[in-house]
């Protein structure tokens, strides 16, 4: 969602901020802005639209010249995307950028209005600037309410204005989630930030410092960073960086060094991040497996997920959102099939409010690329409060979910920039398969030799994914047949159904074609009424034990005029006239059916990608979507 950057150093601040915002574009946004100290005054430039609109505005109005400032990309929540609602927002002596939602903003607005403040935007964020000013200028310590005009001439509090105190007082009043970058007009060489629920990372360079919602924003300048925890405050000034707790007491922070470089966060010759990330899958699947496999078998004892613990688990919940939740469905099928433990996959936004029956004997697995998804974080807290063991399968080290869970498996997809998740999904399911093998072994259902065989097969999916990528022209051809479709369906059974859900999400989110995924046997219970001449039905038909059943379902829709695109193993035969286009996956006969989702999803991702491009859409930045969903 919104992206925050801040800079203090010797470089041209506006350039650094714009560069950082560009790196955060993947989060999704509809407007942008920066505020930079020019001498002792703050100059703000902001506009609705993409960064190119900002660049144009800076060219027309002149770039603010200075070395200290904050910037923002906004994903509208309160108030439409407009110049006025864009950040930064200023009120009194304070300028801020905000990511998150202030739930009690209406109440605070009423209070501040009574105190004589007025507002220009429809945002919840402007209230924060105002409240900061209220505490900063000492209005809370005066016995009278200031008038809007008289405020600056009003008698001052006896205490000197103190930014730290103002932030501490302000955050006490805020309900909801926030990451804030803050400038105080009286301190032209300081940037403050604080957070609760939304990330702030502090980049530590040589006599230059950064704040950002994500590391790529400053990776070009430094790899060293510290993570601001909830309720902490950071103050960056020329002499260094100070961290404070909620009481204003200085705290010492651990310094981390990013283990990936700017190259990994760039397109490297690919036209889009999404295509680059699809191509990275063979490598990141192997890398992730290497990190959890010892002597040819998955071993999670190092993170405390011992065989003894796995033996004691009565039920498993996989809780996640979107693509990560669909990865959870693959995990459910694998764990139930192999380890015979009941697994429920839950949408995090439902789980957190449904008063789930979950307790000490249960293992709750939180799956997330970003590790910052608000509903998944809340589900984690709920699971912990009920005494369940929690396991994070997360791609971002030190993220809230990774740090908050009892156990953490780090998926090693590297930075995923495209909004549509691809490589993160693949490593998530690779981990869940490995977990299923170990689960089955720990419970005495699977001998070690079989666990070894399946682990070797899992490694083999890396080559199978590469084979699919090598045949991407076929996916491109299918895309050319789909690009004018108004609606389409995905169907499949078992693992193929789980994949259909993901294939359909991928396609709809970046092509804007209405797509639905159904268990193949379920269509005739209602949805088949939507099938008419020419409607494409992508049938995922890789699971041999249910192939005959899936074929019957293909014939049902074919009889009603559907155009059938079958995604299947090479050599799969269908009766003449059933299939219009066959995408045969040339992945060899050896690969276990259960593991086929890894190469197959790659084909579905490529179909979605090429359809998006052929429809003239930027697949990296689909409309209305944000990469990291840090609000409910
Ligand atoms: O960061 P997370 O994995 O927790 O994000 C969950 C979803 O928002 C995410 O998977 C989303 O569905 C993807 N953009 C889909 O491609």
PDB file of C-alpha atoms and ligand atoms in Angstrom, residues 320-325 367-373 376 401 416 418-422 424 428 502 505-506 509 625-629, ligand 1:
ATOM      1  CA  UNK A 320      -3.200 -16.476   4.754  1.00  0.00           C
ATOM      2  CA  UNK A 321      -4.592 -14.126   2.114  1.00  0.00           C
ATOM      3  CA  UNK A 322      -4.819 -14.248  -1.678  1.00  0.00           C
ATOM      4  CA  UNK A 323      -2.109 -16.200  -3.426  1.00  0.00           C
ATOM      5  CA  UNK A 324      -0.520 -17.226  -0.134  1.00  0.00           C
ATOM      6  CA  UNK A 325      -3.864 -18.721   0.904  1.00  0.00           C
ATOM      7  CA  UNK A 367       1.880 -18.013   4.980  1.00  0.00           C
ATOM      8  CA  UNK A 368       2.859 -14.631   3.608  1.00  0.00           C
ATOM      9  CA  UNK A 369       5.257 -13.156   1.103  1.00  0.00           C
ATOM     10  CA  UNK A 370       5.565  -9.767   2.771  1.00  0.00           C
ATOM     11  CA  UNK A 371       5.074 -10.869   6.368  1.00  0.00           C
ATOM     12  CA  UNK A 372       3.228  -7.578   6.873  1.00  0.00           C
ATOM     13  CA  UNK A 373      -0.321  -8.410   5.754  1.00  0.00           C
ATOM     14  CA  UNK A 376      -2.514 -12.395   8.695  1.00  0.00           C
ATOM     15  CA  UNK A 401       4.832 -12.283  10.991  1.00  0.00           C
ATOM     16  CA  UNK A 416       9.260  -9.910  -5.167  1.00  0.00           C
ATOM     17  CA  UNK A 418       5.566  -7.348  -9.182  1.00  0.00           C
ATOM     18  CA  UNK A 419       2.173  -7.023  -7.529  1.00  0.00           C
ATOM     19  CA  UNK A 420       1.172 -10.443  -8.856  1.00  0.00           C
ATOM     20  CA  UNK A 421       2.867 -13.018  -6.707  1.00  0.00           C
ATOM     21  CA  UNK A 422       4.675 -15.752  -8.662  1.00  0.00           C
ATOM     22  CA  UNK A 424       6.784 -16.403  -3.688  1.00  0.00           C
ATOM     23  CA  UNK A 428       5.640 -21.406  -0.392  1.00  0.00           C
ATOM     24  CA  UNK A 502      -4.313 -19.524  -8.242  1.00  0.00           C
ATOM     25  CA  UNK A 505      -6.553 -15.105  -9.510  1.00  0.00           C
ATOM     26  CA  UNK A 506      -3.360 -14.436 -11.430  1.00  0.00           C
ATOM     27  CA  UNK A 509      -5.725  -9.484 -11.287  1.00  0.00           C
ATOM     28  CA  UNK A 625      -4.038  -3.307  -6.172  1.00  0.00           C
ATOM     29  CA  UNK A 626      -1.268  -2.956  -3.643  1.00  0.00           C
ATOM     30  CA  UNK A 627       1.617  -5.335  -3.124  1.00  0.00           C
ATOM     31  CA  UNK A 628       1.644  -5.191   0.607  1.00  0.00           C
ATOM     32  CA  UNK A 629      -1.806  -5.015   2.203  1.00  0.00           C
TER      33      UNK A 629
HETATM   34  O1  LIG B   1       2.297 -10.573   1.401  1.00  0.00           O
HETATM   35  P1  LIG B   1       1.258 -11.625   1.437  1.00  0.00           P
HETATM   36  O2  LIG B   1       1.698 -12.908   0.814  1.00  0.00           O
HETATM   37  O3  LIG B   1       0.701 -11.860   2.813  1.00  0.00           O
HETATM   38  O4  LIG B   1       0.077 -11.069   0.541  1.00  0.00           O
HETATM   39  C1  LIG B   1      -1.144 -11.758   0.433  1.00  0.00           C
HETATM   40  C2  LIG B   1      -1.905 -11.311  -0.787  1.00  0.00           C
HETATM   41  O5  LIG B   1      -2.206  -9.957  -0.712  1.00  0.00           O
HETATM   42  C3  LIG B   1      -1.133 -11.578  -2.082  1.00  0.00           C
HETATM   43  O6  LIG B   1      -0.768 -12.915  -2.179  1.00  0.00           O
HETATM   44  C4  LIG B   1      -1.988 -11.200  -3.306  1.00  0.00           C
HETATM   45  O7  LIG B   1      -3.103 -12.031  -3.388  1.00  0.00           O
HETATM   46  C5  LIG B   1      -1.137 -11.259  -4.571  1.00  0.00           C
HETATM   47  N1  LIG B   1      -0.967  -9.947  -5.095  1.00  0.00           N
HETATM   48  C6  LIG B   1      -1.745 -12.040  -5.667  1.00  0.00           C
HETATM   49  O8  LIG B   1      -0.900 -12.115  -6.763  1.00  0.00           O
END
